CSV table of N, CA and C and ligand atoms in Angstrom, one decimal:
chain,number,residue,atom,x,y,z
A,1,MET,N,-5.9,-0.8,36.8
A,1,MET,CA,-5.2,-1.8,36.3
A,1,MET,C,-3.7,-0.5,36.2
A,2,ILE,N,-3.5,-1.6,35.5
A,2,ILE,CA,-1.8,-1.5,35.4
A,2,ILE,C,-1.2,-1.2,34.2
A,3,TYR,N,-0.9,0.1,34.2
A,3,TYR,CA,0.1,0.8,32.9
A,3,TYR,C,1.6,0.8,33.1
A,4,THR,N,1.9,0.1,31.5
A,4,THR,CA,3.0,0.3,31.5
A,4,THR,C,3.9,1.0,31.4
A,5,ASP,N,5.2,0.9,32.3
A,5,ASP,CA,6.3,2.7,31.6
A,5,ASP,C,5.8,3.8,31.1
A,6,LYS,N,6.3,2.0,29.4
A,6,LYS,CA,6.1,3.5,28.8
A,6,LYS,C,4.7,4.4,28.3
A,7,VAL,N,3.7,3.2,28.4
A,7,VAL,CA,2.4,4.2,28.3
A,7,VAL,C,1.9,5.1,29.5
A,8,MET,N,2.4,4.9,30.0
A,8,MET,CA,2.7,6.2,31.2
A,8,MET,C,3.4,7.4,30.8
A,9,ASP,N,4.9,6.8,30.9
A,9,ASP,CA,5.3,7.9,29.6
A,9,ASP,C,5.1,8.5,27.9
A,10,HIS,N,4.1,7.9,27.6
A,10,HIS,CA,3.2,8.2,26.2
A,10,HIS,C,2.8,9.0,27.0
A,11,PHE,N,1.6,9.1,27.8
A,11,PHE,CA,0.5,9.5,28.6
A,11,PHE,C,1.5,11.3,28.6
A,12,ARG,N,2.2,11.3,29.3
A,12,ARG,CA,2.4,11.7,30.3
A,12,ARG,C,3.0,13.2,29.1
A,13,ASN,N,3.8,12.6,28.5
A,13,ASN,CA,5.1,13.0,27.3
A,13,ASN,C,4.5,12.6,26.4
A,14,PRO,N,2.8,13.0,26.0
A,14,PRO,CA,3.2,12.5,24.6
A,14,PRO,C,3.9,13.2,23.3
A,15,ARG,N,4.5,12.4,22.4
A,15,ARG,CA,5.4,13.4,21.0
A,15,ARG,C,4.6,12.9,20.0
A,16,ASN,N,4.4,13.7,19.4
A,16,ASN,CA,4.1,14.1,18.0
A,16,ASN,C,2.3,14.6,18.0
A,17,VAL,N,2.0,16.1,19.2
A,17,VAL,CA,1.1,16.1,20.0
A,17,VAL,C,0.6,17.4,19.2
A,18,GLY,N,-0.3,17.4,18.3
A,18,GLY,CA,-0.5,18.9,17.6
A,18,GLY,C,-1.2,18.5,16.1
A,19,VAL,N,-1.6,20.2,15.5
A,19,VAL,CA,-2.0,20.0,13.7
A,19,VAL,C,-0.5,20.0,13.2
A,20,ILE,N,-0.7,19.5,11.7
A,20,ILE,CA,0.3,20.2,10.5
A,20,ILE,C,-0.5,20.7,9.8
A,21,GLU,N,-0.4,22.0,9.7
A,21,GLU,CA,-1.0,23.0,8.7
A,21,GLU,C,-0.3,22.8,7.2
A,22,ASN,N,-2.4,22.1,6.3
A,22,ASN,CA,-1.9,22.3,5.1
A,22,ASN,C,-1.1,20.6,5.1
A,23,ALA,N,-2.0,19.7,5.6
A,23,ALA,CA,-1.7,18.5,6.1
A,23,ALA,C,-1.5,17.2,4.1
A,24,ASP,N,-0.7,16.6,4.3
A,24,ASP,CA,-1.5,16.2,2.8
A,24,ASP,C,-2.4,14.7,3.1
A,25,GLY,N,-3.0,14.6,4.5
A,25,GLY,CA,-3.8,13.8,4.7
A,25,GLY,C,-4.4,14.1,6.2
A,26,VAL,N,-5.6,13.6,6.3
A,26,VAL,CA,-6.1,13.9,7.9
A,26,VAL,C,-7.2,12.9,7.9
A,27,GLY,N,-7.0,11.5,8.8
A,27,GLY,CA,-8.0,11.0,9.1
A,27,GLY,C,-8.6,11.3,10.3
A,28,GLU,N,-9.6,10.7,11.0
A,28,GLU,CA,-10.4,11.1,12.4
A,28,GLU,C,-11.2,10.7,11.9
A,29,VAL,N,-11.3,9.6,13.4
A,29,VAL,CA,-11.9,8.8,14.4
A,29,VAL,C,-12.9,9.1,15.6
A,30,GLY,N,-13.8,9.1,15.6
A,30,GLY,CA,-14.7,8.8,16.8
A,30,GLY,C,-15.8,8.1,17.2
A,31,ASN,N,-16.1,7.6,18.4
A,31,ASN,CA,-17.0,7.7,19.1
A,31,ASN,C,-17.7,8.5,19.9
A,32,ALA,N,-19.0,8.2,19.7
A,32,ALA,CA,-19.9,9.4,19.7
A,32,ALA,C,-20.6,9.1,21.8
A,33,LYS,N,-20.3,8.4,21.4
A,33,LYS,CA,-20.8,7.8,22.6
A,33,LYS,C,-19.6,8.3,23.4
A,34,CYS,N,-18.7,8.5,23.7
A,34,CYS,CA,-18.0,8.5,25.1
A,34,CYS,C,-17.3,9.7,24.9
A,35,GLY,N,-17.8,10.1,23.8
A,35,GLY,CA,-16.7,11.5,23.1
A,35,GLY,C,-15.2,11.1,22.7
A,36,ASP,N,-14.5,9.9,22.5
A,36,ASP,CA,-13.5,10.4,22.6
A,36,ASP,C,-13.0,10.1,20.5
A,37,ILE,N,-12.4,10.8,20.1
A,37,ILE,CA,-12.3,11.7,19.0
A,37,ILE,C,-10.5,11.4,18.4
A,38,MET,N,-10.1,10.9,18.2
A,38,MET,CA,-8.7,10.8,16.9
A,38,MET,C,-8.5,11.6,15.7
A,39,ARG,N,-7.5,12.7,15.7
A,39,ARG,CA,-7.6,13.3,14.0
A,39,ARG,C,-5.5,12.8,14.4
A,40,VAL,N,-5.7,12.7,13.0
A,40,VAL,CA,-4.0,12.1,12.7
A,40,VAL,C,-3.5,13.0,11.4
A,41,TYR,N,-2.8,14.0,11.4
A,41,TYR,CA,-2.2,14.4,10.2
A,41,TYR,C,-1.0,14.1,10.1
A,42,LEU,N,-1.0,14.3,8.3
A,42,LEU,CA,0.2,13.2,8.3
A,42,LEU,C,0.6,14.1,6.8
A,43,LYS,N,2.0,14.9,7.2
A,43,LYS,CA,3.3,15.3,6.1
A,43,LYS,C,3.3,14.0,4.7
A,44,ILE,N,3.0,14.0,3.9
A,44,ILE,CA,3.7,12.8,2.7
A,44,ILE,C,4.7,14.1,1.8
A,45,GLU,N,6.1,13.6,1.5
A,45,GLU,CA,6.6,12.7,0.2
A,45,GLU,C,7.2,12.4,-0.4
A,46,ASP,N,7.5,12.8,-1.8
A,46,ASP,CA,7.8,10.4,-2.1
A,46,ASP,C,7.5,8.8,-1.5
A,47,ASN,N,6.3,9.2,-1.5
A,47,ASN,CA,5.4,8.3,-0.6
A,47,ASN,C,6.4,7.9,0.7
A,48,MET,N,6.5,8.6,1.7
A,48,MET,CA,7.3,8.6,3.2
A,48,MET,C,6.4,9.5,3.5
A,49,VAL,N,6.2,8.8,4.7
A,49,VAL,CA,5.8,9.7,5.9
A,49,VAL,C,6.3,10.1,6.1
A,50,LYS,N,6.6,12.2,6.0
A,50,LYS,CA,7.9,13.0,6.7
A,50,LYS,C,7.3,13.0,7.9
A,51,ASP,N,5.8,13.7,8.0
A,51,ASP,CA,5.6,14.5,9.8
A,51,ASP,C,4.4,13.9,10.4
A,52,ALA,N,4.0,13.5,11.0
A,52,ALA,CA,2.8,13.2,11.7
A,52,ALA,C,2.6,13.4,13.1
A,53,LYS,N,1.2,14.4,13.2
A,53,LYS,CA,0.5,14.7,14.3
A,53,LYS,C,-0.2,13.6,14.6
A,54,PHE,N,-1.2,14.6,15.7
A,54,PHE,CA,-2.1,14.2,16.1
A,54,PHE,C,-2.8,15.1,17.2
A,55,GLU,N,-3.7,15.0,17.0
A,55,GLU,CA,-5.1,15.1,18.7
A,55,GLU,C,-6.0,14.3,19.3
A,56,THR,N,-5.8,14.6,20.2
A,56,THR,CA,-6.8,12.9,20.7
A,56,THR,C,-7.0,13.8,22.6
A,57,PHE,N,-8.8,13.2,22.2
A,57,PHE,CA,-9.7,14.0,23.1
A,57,PHE,C,-10.6,12.2,23.1
A,58,GLY,N,-9.5,12.0,24.6
A,58,GLY,CA,-9.5,10.1,25.1
A,58,GLY,C,-9.2,10.0,25.9
A,59,CYS,N,-9.0,9.0,26.5
A,59,CYS,CA,-8.1,8.0,27.9
A,59,CYS,C,-7.2,8.4,27.7
A,60,GLY,N,-6.5,8.2,29.0
A,60,GLY,CA,-5.2,7.9,28.7
A,60,GLY,C,-3.8,7.1,27.6
A,61,SER,N,-4.8,5.0,27.0
A,61,SER,CA,-4.4,5.1,26.5
A,61,SER,C,-4.2,5.0,25.2
A,62,ALA,N,-5.3,6.4,24.6
A,62,ALA,CA,-5.7,6.9,23.5
A,62,ALA,C,-4.7,7.5,23.1
A,63,ILE,N,-4.3,7.8,24.6
A,63,ILE,CA,-3.3,9.8,23.9
A,63,ILE,C,-1.9,8.7,23.5
A,64,ALA,N,-1.7,7.4,25.2
A,64,ALA,CA,-0.1,6.5,24.4
A,64,ALA,C,-0.7,6.4,23.4
A,65,SER,N,-1.5,5.5,22.9
A,65,SER,CA,-1.5,5.0,21.3
A,65,SER,C,-1.4,5.7,20.3
A,66,SER,N,-1.4,7.1,20.3
A,66,SER,CA,-1.3,7.5,18.9
A,66,SER,C,0.0,8.5,19.1
A,67,SER,N,0.5,8.8,20.6
A,67,SER,CA,2.1,8.9,20.6
A,67,SER,C,2.7,8.5,19.7
A,68,MET,N,2.6,6.4,20.2
A,68,MET,CA,2.8,5.8,20.0
A,68,MET,C,3.2,5.5,18.8
A,69,ALA,N,1.8,5.2,18.3
A,69,ALA,CA,1.5,5.2,16.4
A,69,ALA,C,1.8,6.2,15.3
A,70,THR,N,1.8,7.2,16.0
A,70,THR,CA,2.8,8.7,15.1
A,70,THR,C,4.2,8.8,15.4
A,71,GLU,N,5.1,8.3,16.7
A,71,GLU,CA,7.1,7.9,16.3
A,71,GLU,C,6.9,7.1,16.0
A,72,LEU,N,6.0,5.4,15.3
A,72,LEU,CA,6.5,4.7,14.1
A,72,LEU,C,6.4,4.4,12.8
A,73,ILE,N,5.3,5.3,12.6
A,73,ILE,CA,5.4,5.6,11.3
A,73,ILE,C,5.7,7.2,10.8
A,74,ILE,N,6.8,8.1,11.7
A,74,ILE,CA,7.5,9.1,11.4
A,74,ILE,C,8.6,8.3,10.2
A,75,GLY,N,8.9,8.4,9.4
A,75,GLY,CA,10.3,7.9,8.7
A,75,GLY,C,9.7,6.6,7.5
A,76,LYS,N,8.5,6.2,7.4
A,76,LYS,CA,8.3,5.0,6.9
A,76,LYS,C,7.6,4.8,5.2
A,77,SER,N,7.3,4.4,4.2
A,77,SER,CA,6.9,4.2,3.7
A,77,SER,C,5.4,4.8,3.9
A,78,LEU,N,4.3,5.0,3.0
A,78,LEU,CA,3.1,4.4,3.2
A,78,LEU,C,2.8,2.9,3.2
A,79,GLU,N,3.2,2.1,2.9
A,79,GLU,CA,2.8,0.7,3.2
A,79,GLU,C,2.9,0.5,4.6
A,80,GLU,N,4.5,0.9,4.8
A,80,GLU,CA,4.4,0.0,6.2
A,80,GLU,C,4.0,1.1,7.1
A,81,ALA,N,3.8,2.4,6.9
A,81,ALA,CA,2.6,3.2,8.0
A,81,ALA,C,1.1,2.1,7.9
A,82,TRP,N,0.9,2.4,6.5
A,82,TRP,CA,-0.4,1.3,6.4
A,82,TRP,C,-0.6,-0.3,7.1
A,83,ASP,N,0.6,-0.7,6.9
A,83,ASP,CA,0.5,-1.5,8.0
A,83,ASP,C,0.9,-2.7,9.2
A,84,LEU,N,1.0,-1.0,10.2
A,84,LEU,CA,1.1,-0.8,11.2
A,84,LEU,C,-0.1,-0.8,12.0
A,85,SER,N,-0.6,-2.1,12.9
A,85,SER,CA,-1.4,-3.1,13.3
A,85,SER,C,-1.3,-2.2,14.8
A,86,ASN,N,-2.6,-2.4,15.1
A,86,ASN,CA,-2.7,-1.9,16.2
A,86,ASN,C,-2.4,-2.9,17.7
A,87,LYS,N,-1.9,-3.6,17.6
A,87,LYS,CA,-1.8,-4.6,17.9
A,87,LYS,C,0.5,-4.4,18.1
A,88,ALA,N,0.1,-3.7,17.2
A,88,ALA,CA,2.3,-3.4,16.8
A,88,ALA,C,2.0,-2.6,17.7
A,89,VAL,N,1.7,-1.4,18.0
A,89,VAL,CA,1.8,-0.3,19.5
A,89,VAL,C,1.0,-0.5,20.7
A,90,ALA,N,0.4,-1.2,21.0
A,90,ALA,CA,0.2,-2.0,21.8
A,90,ALA,C,1.6,-2.9,22.1
A,91,GLU,N,2.5,-3.1,21.5
A,91,GLU,CA,3.8,-3.9,21.8
A,91,GLU,C,4.2,-3.0,22.3
A,92,ALA,N,4.6,-2.1,21.2
A,92,ALA,CA,5.8,-0.9,21.5
A,92,ALA,C,5.6,-0.1,23.0
A,93,LEU,N,4.2,-0.4,22.9
A,93,LEU,CA,4.0,0.3,24.0
A,93,LEU,C,4.3,-0.6,26.4
A,94,ASP,N,4.4,-2.1,25.2
A,94,ASP,CA,5.0,-3.5,25.8
A,94,ASP,C,3.2,-3.4,27.2
A,95,GLY,N,2.7,-3.1,26.0
A,95,GLY,CA,1.2,-3.7,26.3
A,95,GLY,C,0.3,-3.0,26.8
A,96,LEU,N,-1.5,-3.0,26.5
A,96,LEU,CA,-2.6,-2.5,27.0
A,96,LEU,C,-2.9,-3.2,27.6
A,97,PRO,N,-4.1,-2.9,28.6
A,97,PRO,CA,-4.7,-3.8,29.9
A,97,PRO,C,-5.5,-4.0,28.8
A,98,PRO,N,-6.3,-5.8,28.4
A,98,PRO,CA,-7.0,-6.1,27.2
A,98,PRO,C,-8.6,-5.2,27.2
A,99,VAL,N,-8.8,-4.7,28.3
A,99,VAL,CA,-9.9,-3.6,27.9
A,99,VAL,C,-10.1,-2.7,27.3
A,100,LYS,N,-8.5,-2.0,27.3
A,100,LYS,CA,-8.2,-1.0,27.0
A,100,LYS,C,-7.8,-0.9,24.9
A,101,MET,N,-7.4,-2.2,24.3
A,101,MET,CA,-6.8,-2.4,23.3
A,101,MET,C,-7.8,-1.7,21.7
A,102,HIS,N,-9.2,-1.7,22.0
A,102,HIS,CA,-9.6,-0.8,21.2
A,102,HIS,C,-9.3,0.8,21.3
A,103,CYS,N,-9.0,1.3,22.5
A,103,CYS,CA,-8.3,2.4,22.3
A,103,CYS,C,-6.8,2.3,21.0
A,104,SER,N,-5.7,1.9,20.7
A,104,SER,CA,-5.1,1.5,20.3
A,104,SER,C,-6.1,1.6,18.6
A,105,VAL,N,-6.5,1.2,18.3
A,105,VAL,CA,-7.6,0.6,17.2
A,105,VAL,C,-7.7,1.8,16.9
A,106,LEU,N,-8.6,2.8,17.9
A,106,LEU,CA,-8.2,4.2,17.2
A,106,LEU,C,-7.2,5.0,16.7
A,107,ALA,N,-6.3,4.7,16.3
A,107,ALA,CA,-4.8,5.3,16.5
A,107,ALA,C,-4.4,4.4,14.9
A,108,GLU,N,-5.1,3.1,15.1
A,108,GLU,CA,-4.9,2.6,13.7
A,108,GLU,C,-5.9,2.5,12.0
A,109,GLU,N,-7.0,2.8,13.0
A,109,GLU,CA,-7.4,3.6,11.9
A,109,GLU,C,-8.0,4.7,11.3
A,110,ALA,N,-7.3,6.0,12.4
A,110,ALA,CA,-7.3,7.4,12.3
A,110,ALA,C,-6.1,7.6,11.0
A,111,ILE,N,-4.7,6.8,10.7
A,111,ILE,CA,-3.9,6.8,10.3
A,111,ILE,C,-4.4,5.9,9.1
A,112,HIS,N,-4.9,5.5,8.9
A,112,HIS,CA,-5.2,4.1,7.2
A,112,HIS,C,-6.4,5.2,6.9
A,113,LYS,N,-7.5,6.2,7.7
A,113,LYS,CA,-7.8,7.4,7.0
A,113,LYS,C,-7.1,8.0,7.1
A,114,ALA,N,-6.4,8.7,7.7
A,114,ALA,CA,-5.8,9.9,6.9
A,114,ALA,C,-4.9,9.5,5.4
A,115,ILE,N,-3.3,8.2,5.5
A,115,ILE,CA,-4.0,8.4,4.0
A,115,ILE,C,-4.9,7.9,2.9
A,116,ASN,N,-5.6,7.4,2.8
A,116,ASN,CA,-6.8,6.8,2.2
A,116,ASN,C,-7.3,8.5,2.2
A,117,ASP,N,-7.3,9.7,3.0
A,117,ASP,CA,-7.0,10.6,2.9
A,117,ASP,C,-6.7,11.5,1.3
A,118,TYR,N,-4.9,11.2,2.1
A,118,TYR,CA,-4.1,11.4,0.4
A,118,TYR,C,-4.2,10.7,-0.5
A,119,ARG,N,-4.6,10.1,-0.3
A,119,ARG,CA,-5.5,8.7,-1.9
A,119,ARG,C,-5.9,9.2,-3.0
A,120,GLU,N,-6.8,9.2,-1.5
A,120,GLU,CA,-7.8,9.8,-2.4
A,120,GLU,C,-7.4,12.1,-3.5
A,121,LYS,N,-6.7,12.3,-1.9
A,121,LYS,CA,-6.5,13.7,-2.9
A,121,LYS,C,-5.9,13.3,-3.9
A,122,GLN,N,-4.7,12.5,-4.3
A,122,GLN,CA,-4.2,12.6,-5.3
A,122,GLN,C,-4.6,11.3,-6.3
A,123,GLY,N,-5.5,10.5,-5.8
A,123,GLY,CA,-6.3,10.8,-7.5
A,123,GLY,C,-5.9,9.0,-7.2
A,124,LEU,N,-5.1,8.6,-6.6
A,124,LEU,CA,-4.9,7.7,-6.7
A,124,LEU,C,-6.0,6.4,-5.9
A,125,GLY,N,-7.6,6.5,-5.5
A,125,GLY,CA,-7.4,6.0,-4.6
A,125,GLY,C,-7.5,4.8,-3.3
A,126,ALA,N,-8.8,5.2,-2.7
A,126,ALA,CA,-8.7,4.4,-1.0
A,126,ALA,C,-8.3,2.6,-0.9
A,127,TRP,N,-7.6,2.8,0.6
A,127,TRP,CA,-7.0,1.1,0.6
A,127,TRP,C,-8.1,0.7,1.1
A,128,ASP,N,-8.4,-0.6,0.9
A,128,ASP,CA,-9.6,-0.7,1.5
A,128,ASP,C,-9.2,-1.4,3.3
A,129,PHE,N,-10.3,-0.9,4.1
A,129,PHE,CA,-9.8,-1.2,5.0
A,129,PHE,C,-11.7,-1.2,5.8
A,130,GLU,N,-11.9,-1.9,7.0
A,130,GLU,CA,-12.5,-2.1,7.3
A,130,GLU,C,-13.2,-1.7,9.1
A,131,GLU,N,-13.5,-0.5,9.1
A,131,GLU,CA,-13.6,0.8,10.3
A,131,GLU,C,-14.7,-0.1,11.2
A,132,THR,N,-13.7,-0.6,12.1
A,132,THR,CA,-14.5,-1.0,13.2
A,132,THR,C,-16.0,-0.1,13.9
A,133,ASP,N,-16.9,-1.2,14.6
A,133,ASP,CA,-17.9,-0.4,14.9
A,133,ASP,C,-17.5,0.5,16.5
A,134,HIS,N,-16.8,0.8,16.6
A,134,HIS,CA,-16.2,2.0,17.8
A,134,HIS,C,-17.2,1.9,19.2
A,135,ASP,N,-18.3,2.5,19.1
A,135,ASP,CA,-20.0,2.7,19.8
A,135,ASP,C,-19.9,0.7,20.4
A,136,ALA,N,-20.2,-0.1,19.4
A,136,ALA,CA,-20.3,-1.2,19.9
A,136,ALA,C,-19.0,-1.6,20.5
A,137,LEU,N,-18.0,-1.1,20.0
A,137,LEU,CA,-16.8,-2.0,21.3
A,137,LEU,C,-16.8,-1.4,22.6
A,138,HIS,N,-17.1,-0.2,22.7
A,138,HIS,CA,-17.2,0.4,24.0
A,138,HIS,C,-18.2,0.1,25.0
A,139,ASP,N,-19.5,-0.6,24.2
A,139,ASP,CA,-20.6,-0.5,25.0
A,139,ASP,C,-20.0,-2.2,25.6
A,140,HIS,N,-19.1,-3.5,24.8
A,140,HIS,CA,-19.3,-3.9,25.2
A,140,HIS,C,-17.3,-4.2,26.7
A,141,VAL,N,-16.9,-3.8,26.4
A,141,VAL,CA,-15.3,-3.3,26.8
A,141,VAL,C,-15.9,-3.3,28.4
A,142,HIS,N,-16.9,-1.6,28.0
A,142,HIS,CA,-17.9,-1.3,29.9
A,142,HIS,C,-18.6,-1.7,30.7
A,143,GLY,N,-19.2,-2.8,29.1
A,143,GLY,CA,-20.0,-3.6,29.9
A,143,GLY,C,-19.0,-5.1,30.5
A,144,GLU,N,-17.9,-4.5,30.6
A,144,GLU,CA,-17.2,-6.2,31.5
A,144,GLU,C,-16.3,-5.4,32.4
A,145,GLU,N,-16.3,-3.9,32.2
A,145,GLU,CA,-15.3,-3.1,33.6
A,145,GLU,C,-16.2,-3.2,34.8
B,1,FES,FE1,-12.4,5.2,24.5
B,1,FES,FE2,-9.9,4.4,25.1
B,1,FES,S1,-10.5,5.3,23.5
B,1,FES,S2,-11.7,4.2,26.8
């Protein structure tokens, strides 16, 4: 499997790893079967993402995706952060192998959940999104490997 230099860079030196104490929003997504878990912490001020950190227990592509995704949303408005798609994350990494695209979906959804966690705590109401069935994705992907 060929990984781009950017994927390798963000895998070896992930940005924004860790926990934000008293985060304004926390989102966690995981896959029960393979054990990949991603947790995203957001610090939000004036509708802007002031800081973002993540913890990922997963494959290299999941780590690189969370690293890149947090880089891309820091300094953005909540709306812009919400609109960050997994495809944009993969493009910013100069691409992910097709069987690894679902790893970037984890990053997109962890951010969605963290934003909704914040919105619910503020009494703003959650925004709609469809959570992917990660177990099914993994079965599908692993079947192709
Ligand atoms: Fe499950 Fe990458 S996150 S294989």
